[in-house]
PDB file of C-alpha atoms (C1' of nucleotides) in Angstrom:
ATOM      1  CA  UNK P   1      24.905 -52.371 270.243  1.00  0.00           C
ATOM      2  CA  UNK P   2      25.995 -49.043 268.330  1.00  0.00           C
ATOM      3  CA  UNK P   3      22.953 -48.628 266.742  1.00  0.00           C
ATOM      4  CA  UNK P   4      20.445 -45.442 266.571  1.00  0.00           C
ATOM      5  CA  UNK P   5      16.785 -45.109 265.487  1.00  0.00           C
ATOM      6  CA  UNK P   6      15.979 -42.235 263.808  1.00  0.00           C
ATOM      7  CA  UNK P   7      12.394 -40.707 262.513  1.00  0.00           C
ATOM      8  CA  UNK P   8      12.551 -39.725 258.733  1.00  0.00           C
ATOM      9  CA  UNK P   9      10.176 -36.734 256.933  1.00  0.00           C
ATOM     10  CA  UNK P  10       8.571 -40.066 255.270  1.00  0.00           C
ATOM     11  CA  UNK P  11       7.318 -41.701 258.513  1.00  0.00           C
ATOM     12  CA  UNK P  12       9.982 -44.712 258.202  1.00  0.00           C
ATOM     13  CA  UNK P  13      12.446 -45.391 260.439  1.00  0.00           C
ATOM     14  CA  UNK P  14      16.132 -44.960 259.817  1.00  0.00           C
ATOM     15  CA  UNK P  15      18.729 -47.451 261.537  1.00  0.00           C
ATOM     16  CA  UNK P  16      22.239 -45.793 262.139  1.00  0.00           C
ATOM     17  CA  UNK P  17      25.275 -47.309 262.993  1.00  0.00           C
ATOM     18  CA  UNK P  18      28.715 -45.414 264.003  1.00  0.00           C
ATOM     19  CA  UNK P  19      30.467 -43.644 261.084  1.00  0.00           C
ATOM     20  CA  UNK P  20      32.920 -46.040 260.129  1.00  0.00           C
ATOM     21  CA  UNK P  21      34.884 -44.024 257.501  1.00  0.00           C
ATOM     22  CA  UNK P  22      36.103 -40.125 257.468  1.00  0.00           C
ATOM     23  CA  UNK P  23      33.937 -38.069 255.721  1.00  0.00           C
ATOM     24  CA  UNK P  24      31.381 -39.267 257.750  1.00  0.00           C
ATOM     25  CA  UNK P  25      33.145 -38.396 261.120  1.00  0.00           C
ATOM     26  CA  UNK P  26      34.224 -35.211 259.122  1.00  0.00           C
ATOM     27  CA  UNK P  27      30.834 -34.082 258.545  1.00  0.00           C
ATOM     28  CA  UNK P  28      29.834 -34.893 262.526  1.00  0.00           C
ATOM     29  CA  UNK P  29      32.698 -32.770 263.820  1.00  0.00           C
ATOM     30  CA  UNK P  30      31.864 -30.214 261.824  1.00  0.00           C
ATOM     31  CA  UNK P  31      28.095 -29.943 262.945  1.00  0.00           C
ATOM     32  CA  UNK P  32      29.005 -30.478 265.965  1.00  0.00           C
ATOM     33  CA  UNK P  33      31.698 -27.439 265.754  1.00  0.00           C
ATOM     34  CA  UNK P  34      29.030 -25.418 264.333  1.00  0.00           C
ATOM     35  CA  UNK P  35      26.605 -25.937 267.388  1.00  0.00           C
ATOM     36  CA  UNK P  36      29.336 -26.308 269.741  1.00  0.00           C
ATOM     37  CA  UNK P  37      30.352 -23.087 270.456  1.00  0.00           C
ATOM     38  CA  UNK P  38      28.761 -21.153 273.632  1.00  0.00           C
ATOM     39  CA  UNK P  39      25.277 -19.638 273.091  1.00  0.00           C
ATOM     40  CA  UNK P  40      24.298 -21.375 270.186  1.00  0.00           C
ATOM     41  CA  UNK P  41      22.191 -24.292 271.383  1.00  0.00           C
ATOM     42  CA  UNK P  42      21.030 -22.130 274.267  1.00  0.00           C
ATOM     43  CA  UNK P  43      19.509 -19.999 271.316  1.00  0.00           C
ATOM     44  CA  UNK P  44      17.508 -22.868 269.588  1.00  0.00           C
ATOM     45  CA  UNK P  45      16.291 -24.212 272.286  1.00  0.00           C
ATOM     46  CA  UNK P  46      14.726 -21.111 273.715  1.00  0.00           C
ATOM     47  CA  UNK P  47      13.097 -20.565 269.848  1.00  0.00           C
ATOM     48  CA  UNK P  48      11.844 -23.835 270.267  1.00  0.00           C
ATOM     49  CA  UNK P  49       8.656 -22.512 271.819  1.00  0.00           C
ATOM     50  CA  UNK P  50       7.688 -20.124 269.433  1.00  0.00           C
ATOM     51  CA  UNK P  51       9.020 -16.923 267.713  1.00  0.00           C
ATOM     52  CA  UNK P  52      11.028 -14.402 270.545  1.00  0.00           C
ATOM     53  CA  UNK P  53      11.786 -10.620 270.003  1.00  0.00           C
ATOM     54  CA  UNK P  54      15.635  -9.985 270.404  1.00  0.00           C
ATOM     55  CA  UNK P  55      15.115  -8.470 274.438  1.00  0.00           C
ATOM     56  CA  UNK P  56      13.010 -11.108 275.066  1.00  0.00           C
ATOM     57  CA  UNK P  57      15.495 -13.899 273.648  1.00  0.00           C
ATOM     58  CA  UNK P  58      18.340 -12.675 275.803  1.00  0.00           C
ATOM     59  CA  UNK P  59      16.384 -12.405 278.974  1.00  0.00           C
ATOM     60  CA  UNK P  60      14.934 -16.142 278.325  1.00  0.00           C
ATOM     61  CA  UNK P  61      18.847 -17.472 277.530  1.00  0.00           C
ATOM     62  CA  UNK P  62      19.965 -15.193 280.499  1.00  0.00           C
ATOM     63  CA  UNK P  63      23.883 -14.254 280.617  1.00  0.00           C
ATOM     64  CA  UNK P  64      23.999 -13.516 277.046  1.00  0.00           C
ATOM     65  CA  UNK P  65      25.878 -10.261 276.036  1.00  0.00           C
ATOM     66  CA  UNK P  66      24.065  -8.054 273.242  1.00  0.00           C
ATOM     67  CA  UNK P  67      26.974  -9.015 270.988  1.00  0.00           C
ATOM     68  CA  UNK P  68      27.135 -12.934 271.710  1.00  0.00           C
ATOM     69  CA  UNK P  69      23.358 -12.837 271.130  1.00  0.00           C
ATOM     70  CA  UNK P  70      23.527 -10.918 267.377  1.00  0.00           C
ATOM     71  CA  UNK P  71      26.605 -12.917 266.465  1.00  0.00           C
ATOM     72  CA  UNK P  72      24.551 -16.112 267.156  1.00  0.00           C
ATOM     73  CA  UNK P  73      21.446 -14.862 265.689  1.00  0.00           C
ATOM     74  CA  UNK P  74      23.390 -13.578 262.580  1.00  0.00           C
ATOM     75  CA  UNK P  75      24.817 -17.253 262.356  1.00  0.00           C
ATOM     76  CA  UNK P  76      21.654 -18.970 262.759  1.00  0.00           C
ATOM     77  CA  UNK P  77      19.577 -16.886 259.839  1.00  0.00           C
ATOM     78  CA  UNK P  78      22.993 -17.343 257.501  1.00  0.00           C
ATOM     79  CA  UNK P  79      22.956 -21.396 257.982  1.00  0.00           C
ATOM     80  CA  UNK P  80      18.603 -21.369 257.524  1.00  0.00           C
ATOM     81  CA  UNK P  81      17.815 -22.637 261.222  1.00  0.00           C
ATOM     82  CA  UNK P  82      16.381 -18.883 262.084  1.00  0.00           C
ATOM     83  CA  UNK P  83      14.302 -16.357 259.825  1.00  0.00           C
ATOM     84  CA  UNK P  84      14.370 -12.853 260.741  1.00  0.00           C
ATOM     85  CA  UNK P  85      11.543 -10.436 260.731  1.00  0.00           C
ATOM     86  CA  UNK P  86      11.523  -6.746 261.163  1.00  0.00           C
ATOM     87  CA  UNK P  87       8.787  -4.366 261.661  1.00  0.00           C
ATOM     88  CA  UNK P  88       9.615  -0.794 260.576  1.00  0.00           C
ATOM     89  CA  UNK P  89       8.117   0.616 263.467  1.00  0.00           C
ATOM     90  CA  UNK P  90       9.112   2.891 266.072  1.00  0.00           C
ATOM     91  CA  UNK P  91      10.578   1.619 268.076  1.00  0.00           C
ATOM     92  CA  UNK P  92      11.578  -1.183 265.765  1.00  0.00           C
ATOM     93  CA  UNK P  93      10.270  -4.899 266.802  1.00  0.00           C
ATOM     94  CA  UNK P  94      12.184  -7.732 265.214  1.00  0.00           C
ATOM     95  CA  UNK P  95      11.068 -11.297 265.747  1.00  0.00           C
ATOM     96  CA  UNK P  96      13.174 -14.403 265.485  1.00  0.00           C
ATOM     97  CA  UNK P  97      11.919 -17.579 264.890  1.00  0.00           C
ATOM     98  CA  UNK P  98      13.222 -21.372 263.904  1.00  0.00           C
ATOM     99  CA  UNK P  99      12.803 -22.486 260.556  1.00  0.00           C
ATOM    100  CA  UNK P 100      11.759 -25.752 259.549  1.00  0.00           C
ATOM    101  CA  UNK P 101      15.478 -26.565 259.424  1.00  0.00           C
ATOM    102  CA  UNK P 102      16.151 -25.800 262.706  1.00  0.00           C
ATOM    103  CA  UNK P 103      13.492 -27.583 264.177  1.00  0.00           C
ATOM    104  CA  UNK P 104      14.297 -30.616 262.272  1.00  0.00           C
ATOM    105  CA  UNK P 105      17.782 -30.187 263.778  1.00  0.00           C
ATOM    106  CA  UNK P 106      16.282 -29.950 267.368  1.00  0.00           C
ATOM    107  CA  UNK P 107      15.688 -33.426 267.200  1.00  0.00           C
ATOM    108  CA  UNK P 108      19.395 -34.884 267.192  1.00  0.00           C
ATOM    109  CA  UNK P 109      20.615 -32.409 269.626  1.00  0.00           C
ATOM    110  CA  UNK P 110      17.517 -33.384 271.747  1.00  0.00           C
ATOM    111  CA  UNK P 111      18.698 -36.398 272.186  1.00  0.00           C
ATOM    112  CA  UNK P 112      22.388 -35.996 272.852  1.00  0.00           C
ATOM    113  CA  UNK P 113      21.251 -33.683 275.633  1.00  0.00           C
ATOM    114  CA  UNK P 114      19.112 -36.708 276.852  1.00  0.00           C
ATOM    115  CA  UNK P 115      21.766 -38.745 277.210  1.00  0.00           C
ATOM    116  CA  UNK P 116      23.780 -35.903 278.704  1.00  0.00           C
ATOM    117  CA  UNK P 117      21.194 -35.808 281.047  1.00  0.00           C
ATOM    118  CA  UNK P 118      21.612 -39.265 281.868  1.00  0.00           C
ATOM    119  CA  UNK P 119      25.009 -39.854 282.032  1.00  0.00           C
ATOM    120  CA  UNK P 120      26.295 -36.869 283.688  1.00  0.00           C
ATOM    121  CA  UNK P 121      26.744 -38.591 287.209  1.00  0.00           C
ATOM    122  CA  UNK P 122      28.952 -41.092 285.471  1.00  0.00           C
ATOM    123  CA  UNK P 123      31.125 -38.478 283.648  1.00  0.00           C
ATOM    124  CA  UNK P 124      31.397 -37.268 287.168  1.00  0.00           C
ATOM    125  CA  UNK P 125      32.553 -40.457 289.135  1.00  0.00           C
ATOM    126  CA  UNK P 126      34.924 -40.568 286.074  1.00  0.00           C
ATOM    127  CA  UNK P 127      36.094 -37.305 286.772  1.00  0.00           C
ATOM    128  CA  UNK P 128      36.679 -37.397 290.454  1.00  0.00           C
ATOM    129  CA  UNK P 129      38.316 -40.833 290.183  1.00  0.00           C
ATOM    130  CA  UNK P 130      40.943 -39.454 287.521  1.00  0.00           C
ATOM    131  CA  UNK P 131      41.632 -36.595 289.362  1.00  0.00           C
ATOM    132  CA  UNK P 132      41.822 -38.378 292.910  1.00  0.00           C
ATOM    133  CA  UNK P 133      44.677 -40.292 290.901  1.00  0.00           C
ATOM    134  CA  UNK P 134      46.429 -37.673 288.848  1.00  0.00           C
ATOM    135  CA  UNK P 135      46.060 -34.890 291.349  1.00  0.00           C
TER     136      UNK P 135
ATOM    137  CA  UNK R   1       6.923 -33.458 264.882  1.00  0.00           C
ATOM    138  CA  UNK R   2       9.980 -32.759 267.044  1.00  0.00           C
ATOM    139  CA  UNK R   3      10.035 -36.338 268.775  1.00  0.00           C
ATOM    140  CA  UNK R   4      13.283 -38.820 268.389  1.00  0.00           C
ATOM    141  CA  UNK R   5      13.240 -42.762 269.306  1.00  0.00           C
ATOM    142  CA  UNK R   6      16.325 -43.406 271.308  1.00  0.00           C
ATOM    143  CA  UNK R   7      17.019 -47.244 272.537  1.00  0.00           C
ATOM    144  CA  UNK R   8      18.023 -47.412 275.978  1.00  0.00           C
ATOM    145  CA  UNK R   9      19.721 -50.178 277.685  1.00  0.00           C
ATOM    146  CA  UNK R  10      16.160 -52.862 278.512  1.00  0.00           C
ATOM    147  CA  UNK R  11      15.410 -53.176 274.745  1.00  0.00           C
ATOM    148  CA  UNK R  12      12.424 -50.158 275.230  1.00  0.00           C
ATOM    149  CA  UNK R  13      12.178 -47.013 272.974  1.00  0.00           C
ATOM    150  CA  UNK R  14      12.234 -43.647 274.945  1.00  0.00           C
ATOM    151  CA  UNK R  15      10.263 -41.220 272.986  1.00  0.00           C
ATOM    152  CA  UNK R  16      11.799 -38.065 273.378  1.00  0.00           C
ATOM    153  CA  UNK R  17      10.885 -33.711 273.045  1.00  0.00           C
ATOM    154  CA  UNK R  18      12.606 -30.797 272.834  1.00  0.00           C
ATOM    155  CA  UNK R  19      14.177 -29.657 275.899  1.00  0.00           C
ATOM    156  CA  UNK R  20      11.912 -26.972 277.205  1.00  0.00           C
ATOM    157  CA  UNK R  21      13.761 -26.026 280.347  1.00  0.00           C
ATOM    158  CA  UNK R  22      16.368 -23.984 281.064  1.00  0.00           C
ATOM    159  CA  UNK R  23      18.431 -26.617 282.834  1.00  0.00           C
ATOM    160  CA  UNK R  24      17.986 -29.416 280.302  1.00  0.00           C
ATOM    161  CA  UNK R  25      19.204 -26.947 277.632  1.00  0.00           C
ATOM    162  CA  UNK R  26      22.689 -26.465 279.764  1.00  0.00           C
ATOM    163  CA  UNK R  27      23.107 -29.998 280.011  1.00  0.00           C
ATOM    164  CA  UNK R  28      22.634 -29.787 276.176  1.00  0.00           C
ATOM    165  CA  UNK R  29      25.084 -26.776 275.443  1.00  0.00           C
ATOM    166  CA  UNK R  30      27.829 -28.329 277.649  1.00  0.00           C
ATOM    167  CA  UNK R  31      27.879 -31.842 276.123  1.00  0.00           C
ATOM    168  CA  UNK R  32      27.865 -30.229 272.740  1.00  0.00           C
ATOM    169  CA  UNK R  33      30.598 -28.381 273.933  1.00  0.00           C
ATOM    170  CA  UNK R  34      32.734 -31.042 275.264  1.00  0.00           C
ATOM    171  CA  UNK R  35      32.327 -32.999 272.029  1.00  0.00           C
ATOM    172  CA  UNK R  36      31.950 -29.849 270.071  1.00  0.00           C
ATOM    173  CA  UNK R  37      36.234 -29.222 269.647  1.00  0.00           C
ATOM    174  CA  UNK R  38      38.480 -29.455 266.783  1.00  0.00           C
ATOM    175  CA  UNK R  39      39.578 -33.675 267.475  1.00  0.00           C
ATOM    176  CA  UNK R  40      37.520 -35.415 270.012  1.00  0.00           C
ATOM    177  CA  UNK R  41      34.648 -36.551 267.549  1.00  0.00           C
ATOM    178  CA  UNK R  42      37.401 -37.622 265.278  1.00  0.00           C
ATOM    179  CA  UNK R  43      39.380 -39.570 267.614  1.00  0.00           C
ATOM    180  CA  UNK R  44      36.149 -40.847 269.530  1.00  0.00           C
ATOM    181  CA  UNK R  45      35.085 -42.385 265.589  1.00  0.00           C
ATOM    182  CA  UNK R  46      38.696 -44.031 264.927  1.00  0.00           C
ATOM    183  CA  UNK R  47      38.234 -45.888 268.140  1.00  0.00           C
ATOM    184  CA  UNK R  48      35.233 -46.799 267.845  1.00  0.00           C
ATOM    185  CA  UNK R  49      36.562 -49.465 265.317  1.00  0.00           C
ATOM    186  CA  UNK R  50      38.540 -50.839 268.335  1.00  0.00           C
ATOM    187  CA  UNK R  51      41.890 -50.335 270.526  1.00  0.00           C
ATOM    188  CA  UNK R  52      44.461 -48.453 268.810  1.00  0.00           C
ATOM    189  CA  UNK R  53      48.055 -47.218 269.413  1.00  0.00           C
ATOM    190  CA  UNK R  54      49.360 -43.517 269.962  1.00  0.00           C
ATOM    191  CA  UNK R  55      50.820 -43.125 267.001  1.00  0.00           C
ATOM    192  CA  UNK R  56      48.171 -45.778 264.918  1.00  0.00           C
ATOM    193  CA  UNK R  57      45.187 -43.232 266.271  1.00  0.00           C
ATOM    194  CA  UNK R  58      47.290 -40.173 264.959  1.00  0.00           C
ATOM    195  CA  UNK R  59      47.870 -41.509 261.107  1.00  0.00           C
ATOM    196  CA  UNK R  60      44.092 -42.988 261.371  1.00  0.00           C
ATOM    197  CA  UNK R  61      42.569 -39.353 262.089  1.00  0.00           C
ATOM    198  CA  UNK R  62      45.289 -37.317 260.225  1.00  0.00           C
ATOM    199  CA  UNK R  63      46.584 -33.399 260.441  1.00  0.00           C
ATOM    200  CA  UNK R  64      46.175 -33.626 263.984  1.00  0.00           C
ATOM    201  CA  UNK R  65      49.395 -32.744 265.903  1.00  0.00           C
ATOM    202  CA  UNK R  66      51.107 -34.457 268.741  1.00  0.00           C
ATOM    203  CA  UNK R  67      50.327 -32.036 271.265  1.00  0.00           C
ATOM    204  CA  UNK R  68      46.487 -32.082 270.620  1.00  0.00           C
ATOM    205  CA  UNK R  69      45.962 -35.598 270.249  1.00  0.00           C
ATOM    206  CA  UNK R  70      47.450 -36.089 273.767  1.00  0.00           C
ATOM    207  CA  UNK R  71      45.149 -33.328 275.323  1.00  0.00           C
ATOM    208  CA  UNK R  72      42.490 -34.655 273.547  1.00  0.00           C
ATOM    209  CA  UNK R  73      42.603 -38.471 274.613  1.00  0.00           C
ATOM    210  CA  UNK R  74      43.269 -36.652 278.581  1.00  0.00           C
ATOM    211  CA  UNK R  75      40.225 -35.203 278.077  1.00  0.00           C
ATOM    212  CA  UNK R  76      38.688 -38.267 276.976  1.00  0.00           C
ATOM    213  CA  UNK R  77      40.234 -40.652 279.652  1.00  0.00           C
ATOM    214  CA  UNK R  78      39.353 -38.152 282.291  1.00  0.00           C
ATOM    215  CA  UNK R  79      35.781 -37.950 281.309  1.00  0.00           C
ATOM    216  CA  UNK R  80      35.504 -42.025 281.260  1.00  0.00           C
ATOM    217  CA  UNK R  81      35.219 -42.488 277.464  1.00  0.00           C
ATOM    218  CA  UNK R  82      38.838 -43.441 277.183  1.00  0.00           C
ATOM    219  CA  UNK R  83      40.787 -46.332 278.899  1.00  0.00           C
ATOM    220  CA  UNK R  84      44.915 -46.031 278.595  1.00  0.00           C
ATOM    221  CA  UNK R  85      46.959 -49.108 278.831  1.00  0.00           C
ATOM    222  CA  UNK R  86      50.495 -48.653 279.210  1.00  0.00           C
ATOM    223  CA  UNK R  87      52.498 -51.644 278.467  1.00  0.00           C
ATOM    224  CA  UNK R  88      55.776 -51.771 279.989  1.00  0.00           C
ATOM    225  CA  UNK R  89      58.485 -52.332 277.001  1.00  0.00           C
ATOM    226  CA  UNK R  90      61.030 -50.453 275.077  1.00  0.00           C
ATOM    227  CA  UNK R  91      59.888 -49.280 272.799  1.00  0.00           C
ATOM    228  CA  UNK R  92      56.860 -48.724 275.137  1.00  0.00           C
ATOM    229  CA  UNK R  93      53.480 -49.656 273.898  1.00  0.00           C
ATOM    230  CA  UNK R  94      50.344 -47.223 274.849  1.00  0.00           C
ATOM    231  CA  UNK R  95      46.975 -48.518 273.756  1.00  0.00           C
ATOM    232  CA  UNK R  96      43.457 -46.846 273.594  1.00  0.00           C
ATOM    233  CA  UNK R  97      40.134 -48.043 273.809  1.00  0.00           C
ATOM    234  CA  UNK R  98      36.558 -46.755 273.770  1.00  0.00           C
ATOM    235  CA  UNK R  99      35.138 -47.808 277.331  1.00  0.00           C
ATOM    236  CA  UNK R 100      31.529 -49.109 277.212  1.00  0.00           C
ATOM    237  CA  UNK R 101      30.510 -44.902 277.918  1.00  0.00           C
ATOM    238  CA  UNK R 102      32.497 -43.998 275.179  1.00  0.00           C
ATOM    239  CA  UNK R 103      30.589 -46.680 273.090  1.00  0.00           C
ATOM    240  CA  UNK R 104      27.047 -44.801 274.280  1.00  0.00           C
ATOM    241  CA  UNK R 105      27.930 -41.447 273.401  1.00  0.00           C
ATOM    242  CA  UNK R 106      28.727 -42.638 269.812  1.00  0.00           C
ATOM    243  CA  UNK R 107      25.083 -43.305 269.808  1.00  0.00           C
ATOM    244  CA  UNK R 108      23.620 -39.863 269.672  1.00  0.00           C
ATOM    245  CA  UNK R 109      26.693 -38.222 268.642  1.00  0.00           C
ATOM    246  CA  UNK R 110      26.640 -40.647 265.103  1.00  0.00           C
ATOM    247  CA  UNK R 111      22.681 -39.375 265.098  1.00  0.00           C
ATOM    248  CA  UNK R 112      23.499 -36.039 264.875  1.00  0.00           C
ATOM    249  CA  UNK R 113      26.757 -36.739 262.302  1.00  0.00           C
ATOM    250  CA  UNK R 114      23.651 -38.856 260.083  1.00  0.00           C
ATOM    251  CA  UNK R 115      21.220 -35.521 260.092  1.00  0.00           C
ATOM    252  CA  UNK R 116      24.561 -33.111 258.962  1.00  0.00           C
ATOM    253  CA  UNK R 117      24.732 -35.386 256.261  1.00  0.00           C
ATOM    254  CA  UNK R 118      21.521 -35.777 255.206  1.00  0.00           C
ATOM    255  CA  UNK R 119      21.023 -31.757 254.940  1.00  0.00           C
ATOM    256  CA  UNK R 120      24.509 -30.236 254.251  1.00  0.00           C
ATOM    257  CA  UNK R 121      22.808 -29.017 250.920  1.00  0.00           C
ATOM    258  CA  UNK R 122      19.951 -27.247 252.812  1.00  0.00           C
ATOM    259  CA  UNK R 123      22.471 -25.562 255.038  1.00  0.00           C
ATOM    260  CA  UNK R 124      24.985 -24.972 252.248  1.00  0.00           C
ATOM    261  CA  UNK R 125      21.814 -23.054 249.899  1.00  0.00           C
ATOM    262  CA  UNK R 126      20.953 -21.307 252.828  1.00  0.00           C
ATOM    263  CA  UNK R 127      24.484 -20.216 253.004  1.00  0.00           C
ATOM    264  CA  UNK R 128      24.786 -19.159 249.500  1.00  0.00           C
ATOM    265  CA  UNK R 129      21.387 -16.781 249.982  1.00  0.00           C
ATOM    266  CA  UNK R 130      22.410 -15.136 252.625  1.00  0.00           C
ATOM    267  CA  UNK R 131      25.782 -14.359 251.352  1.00  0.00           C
ATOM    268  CA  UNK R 132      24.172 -13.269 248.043  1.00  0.00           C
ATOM    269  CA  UNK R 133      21.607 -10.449 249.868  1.00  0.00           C
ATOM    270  CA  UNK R 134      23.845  -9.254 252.380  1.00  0.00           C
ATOM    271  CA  UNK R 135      27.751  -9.423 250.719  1.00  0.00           C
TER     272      UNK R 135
ATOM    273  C1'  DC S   1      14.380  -1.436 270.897  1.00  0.00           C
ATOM    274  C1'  DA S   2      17.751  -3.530 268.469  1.00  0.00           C
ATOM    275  C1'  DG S   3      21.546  -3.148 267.053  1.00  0.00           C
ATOM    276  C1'  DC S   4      27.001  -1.702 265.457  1.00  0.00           C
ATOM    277  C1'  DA S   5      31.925  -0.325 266.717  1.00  0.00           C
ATOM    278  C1'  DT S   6      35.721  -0.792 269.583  1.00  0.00           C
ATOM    279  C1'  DC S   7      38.901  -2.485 272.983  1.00  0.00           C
ATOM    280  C1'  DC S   8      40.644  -6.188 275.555  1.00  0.00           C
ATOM    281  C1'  DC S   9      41.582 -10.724 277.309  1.00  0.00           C
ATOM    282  C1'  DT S  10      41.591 -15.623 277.579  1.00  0.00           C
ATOM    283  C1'  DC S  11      42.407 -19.944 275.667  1.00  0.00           C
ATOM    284  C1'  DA S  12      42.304 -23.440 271.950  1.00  0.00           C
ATOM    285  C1'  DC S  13      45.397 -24.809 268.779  1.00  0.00           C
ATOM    286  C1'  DG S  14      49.729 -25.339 265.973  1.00  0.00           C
ATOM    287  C1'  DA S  15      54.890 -25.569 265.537  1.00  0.00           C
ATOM    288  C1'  DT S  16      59.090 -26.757 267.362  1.00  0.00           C
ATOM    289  C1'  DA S  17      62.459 -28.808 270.367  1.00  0.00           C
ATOM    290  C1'  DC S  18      63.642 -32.152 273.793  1.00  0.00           C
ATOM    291  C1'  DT S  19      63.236 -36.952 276.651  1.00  0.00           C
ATOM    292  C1'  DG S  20      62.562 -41.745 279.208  1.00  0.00           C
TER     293       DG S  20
ATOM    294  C1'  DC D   1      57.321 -44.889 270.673  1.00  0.00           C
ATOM    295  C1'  DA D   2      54.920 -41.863 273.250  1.00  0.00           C
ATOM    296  C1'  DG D   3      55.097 -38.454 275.180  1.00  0.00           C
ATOM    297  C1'  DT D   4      56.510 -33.256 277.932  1.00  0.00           C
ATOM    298  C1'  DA D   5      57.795 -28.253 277.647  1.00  0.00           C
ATOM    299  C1'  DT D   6      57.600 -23.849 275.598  1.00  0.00           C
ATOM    300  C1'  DC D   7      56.293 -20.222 272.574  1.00  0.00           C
ATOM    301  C1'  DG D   8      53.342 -17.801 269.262  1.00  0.00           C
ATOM    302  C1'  DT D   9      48.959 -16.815 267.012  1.00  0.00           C
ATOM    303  C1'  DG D  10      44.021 -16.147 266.046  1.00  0.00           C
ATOM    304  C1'  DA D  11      39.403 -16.812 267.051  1.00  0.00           C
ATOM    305  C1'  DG D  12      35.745 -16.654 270.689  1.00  0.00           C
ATOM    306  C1'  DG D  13      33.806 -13.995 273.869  1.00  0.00           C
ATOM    307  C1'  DG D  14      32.881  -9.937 277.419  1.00  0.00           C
ATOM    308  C1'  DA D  15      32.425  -4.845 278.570  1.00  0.00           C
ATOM    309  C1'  DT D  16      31.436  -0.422 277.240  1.00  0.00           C
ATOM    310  C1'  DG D  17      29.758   3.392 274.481  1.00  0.00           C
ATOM    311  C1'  DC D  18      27.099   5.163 270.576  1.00  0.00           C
ATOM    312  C1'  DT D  19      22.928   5.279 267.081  1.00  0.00           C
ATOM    313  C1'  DG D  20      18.562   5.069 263.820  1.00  0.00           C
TER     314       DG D  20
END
DNA sequence: CAGCATCCCTCACGATACTG
DNA sequence: CAGTATCGTGAGGGATGCTG
């Protein structure tokens, strides 16, 4: 058990086992940081269908503040996952849209949220149990 | 593109997509959350060598302090990841162990820790032009 | 329309001191 | 040894108002 198959740009497949040593778990908690925070994955996954103007990215995440979203967005186009394009028109237009990058990184946050998907009922029976005893 | 082979528990290969949905995206953002502070990740990759003490886990993950390392393995024992023996002695003993959820979470978290590695350059050139045209 | 500037508040986190 | 209790700080995030 432990182990993880993942697709590679040359068609192979890579097999992954846990990071046994620091830098490794290092680098994971700091991408994981990095997407961690609030809006962020909200963000990418809306872009995921196809490029979004600013309005229309904050109506599809819904609950976003104007700030939150430009802060994100700013973040995104500094680290490559998001390009953005203006149109010097008035009123201005400005699409956003994921790079390569960011797609590419769509795929391993895919599939934690899979398995978030799956296991959230047993996080929950965790939950309640610890709390029926600790409470 | 945009697919990611994830082994479940009967041996099979789930082929898996972007989340497209609004829900499936929350799930995502609030996993990545949970995992996505300063120490779990950390902690969750000592242990994943096997059971270790209080203050064995501390020296193993290093610069963390007292306070957050016990938060941190709460956290972790409250969500099911974590199992807490207490051994009765003096000195008293307290051990910690992945449970067999912890062990699945590794999974995708340790795919996502593989893809930081494998493009920490991209991100860190991106980095460098962006700070170049706008500082 | 797509933002920037400002104020404010909460909470994650660190440092320190004390205890069964 | 393995914690608990308390205090202080800074970053993350929300609300509001203004602008090219």
């Amino acid at each position: 058990m432990g182990y993880c198959q993942l697709p590679t740009q040359g068609g192979t497949v890579l097999l992954l086992r846990h990071p046994h040593n620091t830098e490794d778990c290092r680098a994971t908690s700091e991408i994981l940081q990095r997407v961690g925070d609030k809006w962020t994955v909200l963000v990418v996954g809306k872009l995921g269908h196809g490029p979004l103007r600013f309005n229309e990215l904050r109506a599809a995440v819904g609950g976003i503040s104007q700030k939150m979203l430009t802060t994100t967005l700013r973040g995104l186009e500094r680290d490559g996952f998001v390009t953005r394009t203006v149109f010097p028109t008035i009123p201005p237009r400005v699409d956003y849209e994921l790079t390569e990058l960011g797609h590419e990184l769509l795929i391993p946050v895919s599939a934690l949220g899979e398995w978030a998907r799956r296991n959230t009922q047993r996080v929950r029976e965790a939950r309640e149990k610890f709390d029926g005893m600790h409470g």
